[in-house]
Amino acid sequence: MTAKVIPFNPLDKKNLGASVAEALLTMDVHPLAELHQFDGAGIYAIYYTGDFEAYEQVTRFNANGRFSLPIYVGKAVPAGARIGAGTDVPAGKVLYKRLKEHAESIRAATNLSIDDFHCRFLVVDDIWIPLGESLIISRFTPVWNSLIDGFGNHNPGKGRHAGMRSRWDVLHPGRQWVDRLAERPEAQNRIAEDAATYLRVLPACLSTQFIDGEKE
């Protein structure tokens, strides 16, 4: 019986998306607090290097300039692209503005320092943004995309604060608009313990990385 071999197609949608994801990981790393304005939409990864105990493993992977494990991955698309207005919508500075929003959320948190955060970003055509983001997230399963949700939330606006505080806002209090949301029935220390436990099982994609002189 002859085995069926599927030929590699470099123009396949998934392969093109993977090339976008890989391109992001080759981009320079910038301090999140010191970004200069730029135009474009695209994808980004945020890295943590601080001493928040629950994120010890994240810091370990990102120490000494390695930046191997993002704590959060996201995207920014032109406003019109969200409602199907086509791919010719001017992007403006949406990617820059999204990163600045994240910087403000971190500055507001009482137990985080903006100086401990860096980022990579890639300006890319709108059509590849969602696929590139999803591939990076599936590769690294960043803790702020999965277990500790809510970092990317916006202020829901006046009269719309009927929801519950996110796990991120319980773990990292400080955003003023969150005070108008319902309290969450989870203690801060419990969420921190969950994060530490989650991060002890490191992503398989990083299992061949050298850390502290030892191969994991």
Short mmCIF file of C-alpha atoms in Angstrom, two decimals:
data_model
loop_
_atom_site.label_atom_id
_atom_site.label_comp_id
_atom_site.label_asym_id
_atom_site.label_seq_id
_atom_site.Cartn_x
_atom_site.Cartn_y
_atom_site.Cartn_z
CA MET A 1 0.00 0.00 0.00
CA THR A 2 1.41 3.35 -1.01
CA ALA A 3 1.30 6.04 1.62
CA LYS A 4 -0.33 9.30 0.61
CA VAL A 5 2.15 12.18 0.83
CA ILE A 6 0.74 15.70 0.75
CA PRO A 7 3.19 18.01 -1.02
CA PHE A 8 4.23 21.15 0.83
CA ASN A 9 2.55 24.26 -0.51
CA PRO A 10 4.31 27.47 0.58
CA LEU A 11 1.27 29.47 -0.53
CA ASP A 12 -1.14 27.55 1.67
CA LYS A 13 -2.98 29.88 4.06
CA LYS A 14 -1.61 28.22 7.18
CA ASN A 15 1.96 28.29 5.89
CA LEU A 16 1.67 31.96 5.00
CA GLY A 17 0.24 32.65 8.44
CA ALA A 18 3.11 30.76 10.03
CA SER A 19 5.59 32.91 8.14
CA VAL A 20 3.93 36.01 9.63
CA ALA A 21 4.16 34.53 13.12
CA GLU A 22 7.82 33.67 12.65
CA ALA A 23 8.54 37.15 11.32
CA LEU A 24 7.19 38.66 14.55
CA LEU A 25 9.69 36.63 16.58
CA THR A 26 12.60 38.05 14.59
CA MET A 27 11.69 41.67 15.29
CA ASP A 28 13.67 43.83 17.69
CA VAL A 29 12.56 44.06 21.31
CA HIS A 30 11.60 47.49 22.65
CA PRO A 31 10.89 48.74 26.18
CA LEU A 32 7.11 49.09 26.36
CA ALA A 33 7.49 52.44 28.12
CA GLU A 34 9.61 54.00 25.37
CA LEU A 35 7.78 53.37 22.11
CA HIS A 36 7.88 56.04 19.43
CA GLN A 37 4.85 56.65 17.24
CA PHE A 38 4.52 54.58 14.08
CA ASP A 39 1.83 53.81 11.53
CA GLY A 40 0.26 50.48 10.80
CA ALA A 41 -1.78 47.56 12.06
CA GLY A 42 -0.41 44.17 13.04
CA ILE A 43 0.48 41.77 15.82
CA TYR A 44 2.63 42.03 18.92
CA ALA A 45 4.07 40.11 21.86
CA ILE A 46 4.66 41.53 25.34
CA TYR A 47 7.39 40.17 27.63
CA TYR A 48 7.83 40.40 31.41
CA THR A 49 11.12 40.44 33.31
CA GLY A 50 10.09 41.55 36.80
CA ASP A 51 9.97 39.94 40.24
CA PHE A 52 6.25 39.25 40.65
CA GLU A 53 6.46 35.84 42.30
CA ALA A 54 3.75 34.10 40.30
CA TYR A 55 5.57 34.95 37.05
CA GLU A 56 8.96 33.61 38.09
CA GLN A 57 9.05 31.18 35.18
CA VAL A 58 8.19 33.92 32.68
CA THR A 59 11.04 36.07 33.95
CA ARG A 60 13.36 33.09 33.81
CA PHE A 61 12.72 32.60 30.10
CA ASN A 62 13.10 36.30 29.36
CA ALA A 63 16.23 36.97 31.42
CA ASN A 64 19.51 38.19 29.93
CA GLY A 65 17.87 39.52 26.80
CA ARG A 66 16.48 36.17 25.63
CA PHE A 67 12.80 37.17 25.53
CA SER A 68 11.62 33.64 24.80
CA LEU A 69 8.19 33.55 26.50
CA PRO A 70 5.61 36.30 25.98
CA ILE A 71 3.21 37.01 28.80
CA TYR A 72 0.65 38.34 26.32
CA VAL A 73 0.09 38.30 22.56
CA GLY A 74 -2.38 40.50 20.71
CA LYS A 75 -3.37 42.25 17.53
CA ALA A 76 -4.54 45.65 16.34
CA VAL A 77 -6.62 46.08 13.17
CA PRO A 78 -8.09 49.21 11.58
CA ALA A 79 -11.53 50.04 12.98
CA GLY A 80 -13.25 49.45 9.65
CA ALA A 81 -11.71 46.02 9.27
CA ARG A 82 -13.69 44.79 12.28
CA ILE A 83 -16.98 45.28 10.44
CA GLY A 84 -15.90 43.92 7.08
CA ALA A 85 -15.13 47.20 5.40
CA GLY A 86 -12.43 45.63 3.28
CA THR A 87 -8.66 45.54 3.33
CA ASP A 88 -8.04 49.08 2.07
CA VAL A 89 -9.02 50.80 5.31
CA PRO A 90 -6.19 53.15 6.39
CA ALA A 91 -4.60 51.67 9.49
CA GLY A 92 -3.43 54.87 11.10
CA LYS A 93 -1.52 54.28 14.32
CA VAL A 94 -3.74 51.50 15.66
CA LEU A 95 -0.90 49.14 16.60
CA TYR A 96 1.04 51.86 18.39
CA LYS A 97 -2.11 53.03 20.21
CA ARG A 98 -2.94 49.50 21.33
CA LEU A 99 0.50 49.04 22.83
CA LYS A 100 0.19 52.42 24.55
CA GLU A 101 -3.14 51.31 26.04
CA HIS A 102 -1.44 48.23 27.44
CA ALA A 103 1.33 50.38 28.88
CA GLU A 104 -1.26 52.51 30.67
CA SER A 105 -2.95 49.42 32.13
CA ILE A 106 0.40 48.23 33.48
CA ARG A 107 1.21 51.66 34.91
CA ALA A 108 -2.15 51.65 36.70
CA ALA A 109 -1.51 48.28 38.34
CA THR A 110 -0.30 48.60 41.92
CA ASN A 111 1.98 45.56 41.80
CA LEU A 112 3.58 45.85 38.35
CA SER A 113 6.26 48.17 36.94
CA ILE A 114 6.24 49.34 33.35
CA ASP A 115 10.05 49.13 33.37
CA ASP A 116 9.73 45.32 33.52
CA PHE A 117 7.91 45.06 30.20
CA HIS A 118 9.20 44.86 26.63
CA CYS A 119 7.51 44.13 23.34
CA ARG A 120 7.96 42.98 19.78
CA PHE A 121 5.58 44.13 17.07
CA LEU A 122 5.08 43.47 13.38
CA VAL A 123 3.19 45.73 10.98
CA VAL A 124 1.45 43.45 8.52
CA ASP A 125 -1.37 43.47 5.97
CA ASP A 126 -4.80 43.19 7.62
CA ILE A 127 -5.64 39.83 6.09
CA TRP A 128 -2.83 38.05 7.94
CA ILE A 129 -3.31 39.63 11.36
CA PRO A 130 -5.86 37.22 12.94
CA LEU A 131 -4.10 34.09 11.71
CA GLY A 132 -0.66 35.33 12.78
CA GLU A 133 -1.98 36.19 16.24
CA SER A 134 -3.72 32.84 16.72
CA LEU A 135 -0.61 30.89 15.69
CA ILE A 136 1.60 32.77 18.15
CA ILE A 137 -0.93 32.29 20.95
CA SER A 138 -1.23 28.55 20.26
CA ARG A 139 2.55 28.23 20.22
CA PHE A 140 3.24 29.95 23.54
CA THR A 141 -0.12 29.85 25.39
CA PRO A 142 0.74 33.14 27.20
CA VAL A 143 -0.65 33.26 30.72
CA TRP A 144 -2.44 36.59 30.15
CA ASN A 145 -4.17 35.17 27.07
CA SER A 146 -5.36 32.04 28.79
CA LEU A 147 -5.50 31.63 32.56
CA ILE A 148 -5.33 35.28 33.66
CA ASP A 149 -7.84 36.89 31.32
CA GLY A 150 -8.82 40.54 31.14
CA PHE A 151 -5.59 42.43 30.44
CA GLY A 152 -6.85 43.59 27.05
CA ASN A 153 -10.27 44.70 28.31
CA HIS A 154 -11.46 48.26 27.75
CA ASN A 155 -13.53 50.50 29.96
CA PRO A 156 -17.08 49.44 28.96
CA GLY A 157 -18.29 53.03 29.26
CA LYS A 158 -20.86 54.90 31.28
CA GLY A 159 -23.86 52.82 32.29
CA ARG A 160 -22.37 49.55 31.07
CA HIS A 161 -20.48 48.37 34.17
CA ALA A 162 -22.67 45.37 34.90
CA GLY A 163 -19.97 42.76 34.39
CA MET A 164 -17.56 41.11 36.80
CA ARG A 165 -13.95 42.08 37.37
CA SER A 166 -11.51 39.99 35.36
CA ARG A 167 -8.94 37.70 36.93
CA TRP A 168 -6.23 40.07 35.68
CA ASP A 169 -7.79 43.00 37.52
CA VAL A 170 -8.09 41.00 40.73
CA LEU A 171 -4.47 39.91 40.51
CA HIS A 172 -3.24 43.35 39.39
CA PRO A 173 -5.62 45.97 40.86
CA GLY A 174 -5.35 49.62 39.96
CA ARG A 175 -7.39 50.43 36.84
CA GLN A 176 -9.91 52.94 38.16
CA TRP A 177 -12.81 51.99 35.91
CA VAL A 178 -12.69 48.41 37.25
CA ASP A 179 -13.92 49.64 40.64
CA ARG A 180 -17.37 50.04 39.07
CA LEU A 181 -17.54 46.36 38.15
CA ALA A 182 -18.89 43.60 40.39
CA GLU A 183 -16.38 41.92 42.68
CA ARG A 184 -15.08 38.53 41.63
CA PRO A 185 -15.50 35.58 44.03
CA GLU A 186 -11.80 34.67 43.82
CA ALA A 187 -9.04 35.83 46.12
CA GLN A 188 -5.94 37.49 44.71
CA ASN A 189 -3.61 34.91 46.28
CA ARG A 190 -5.61 32.04 44.80
CA ILE A 191 -5.30 33.48 41.30
CA ALA A 192 -1.57 34.01 41.85
CA GLU A 193 -1.19 30.38 42.90
CA ASP A 194 -3.07 29.25 39.79
CA ALA A 195 -0.74 31.32 37.61
CA ALA A 196 2.39 29.90 39.24
CA THR A 197 1.09 26.34 38.84
CA TYR A 198 0.17 26.95 35.20
CA LEU A 199 3.61 28.31 34.41
CA ARG A 200 5.46 25.38 35.97
CA VAL A 201 4.39 23.32 32.97
CA LEU A 202 6.29 25.26 30.34
CA PRO A 203 5.19 25.27 26.69
CA ALA A 204 6.53 22.29 24.78
CA CYS A 205 7.86 24.63 22.12
CA LEU A 206 10.40 25.92 24.62
CA SER A 207 11.52 22.54 25.91
CA THR A 208 14.74 22.66 23.89
CA GLN A 209 15.77 26.10 25.14
CA PHE A 210 18.80 26.43 27.38
CA ILE A 211 17.93 28.11 30.65
CA ASP A 212 20.47 28.96 33.34
CA GLY A 213 22.98 26.73 31.59
CA GLU A 214 20.75 23.65 31.70
CA LYS A 215 18.72 22.06 28.96
CA GLU A 216 15.11 21.61 29.96
#
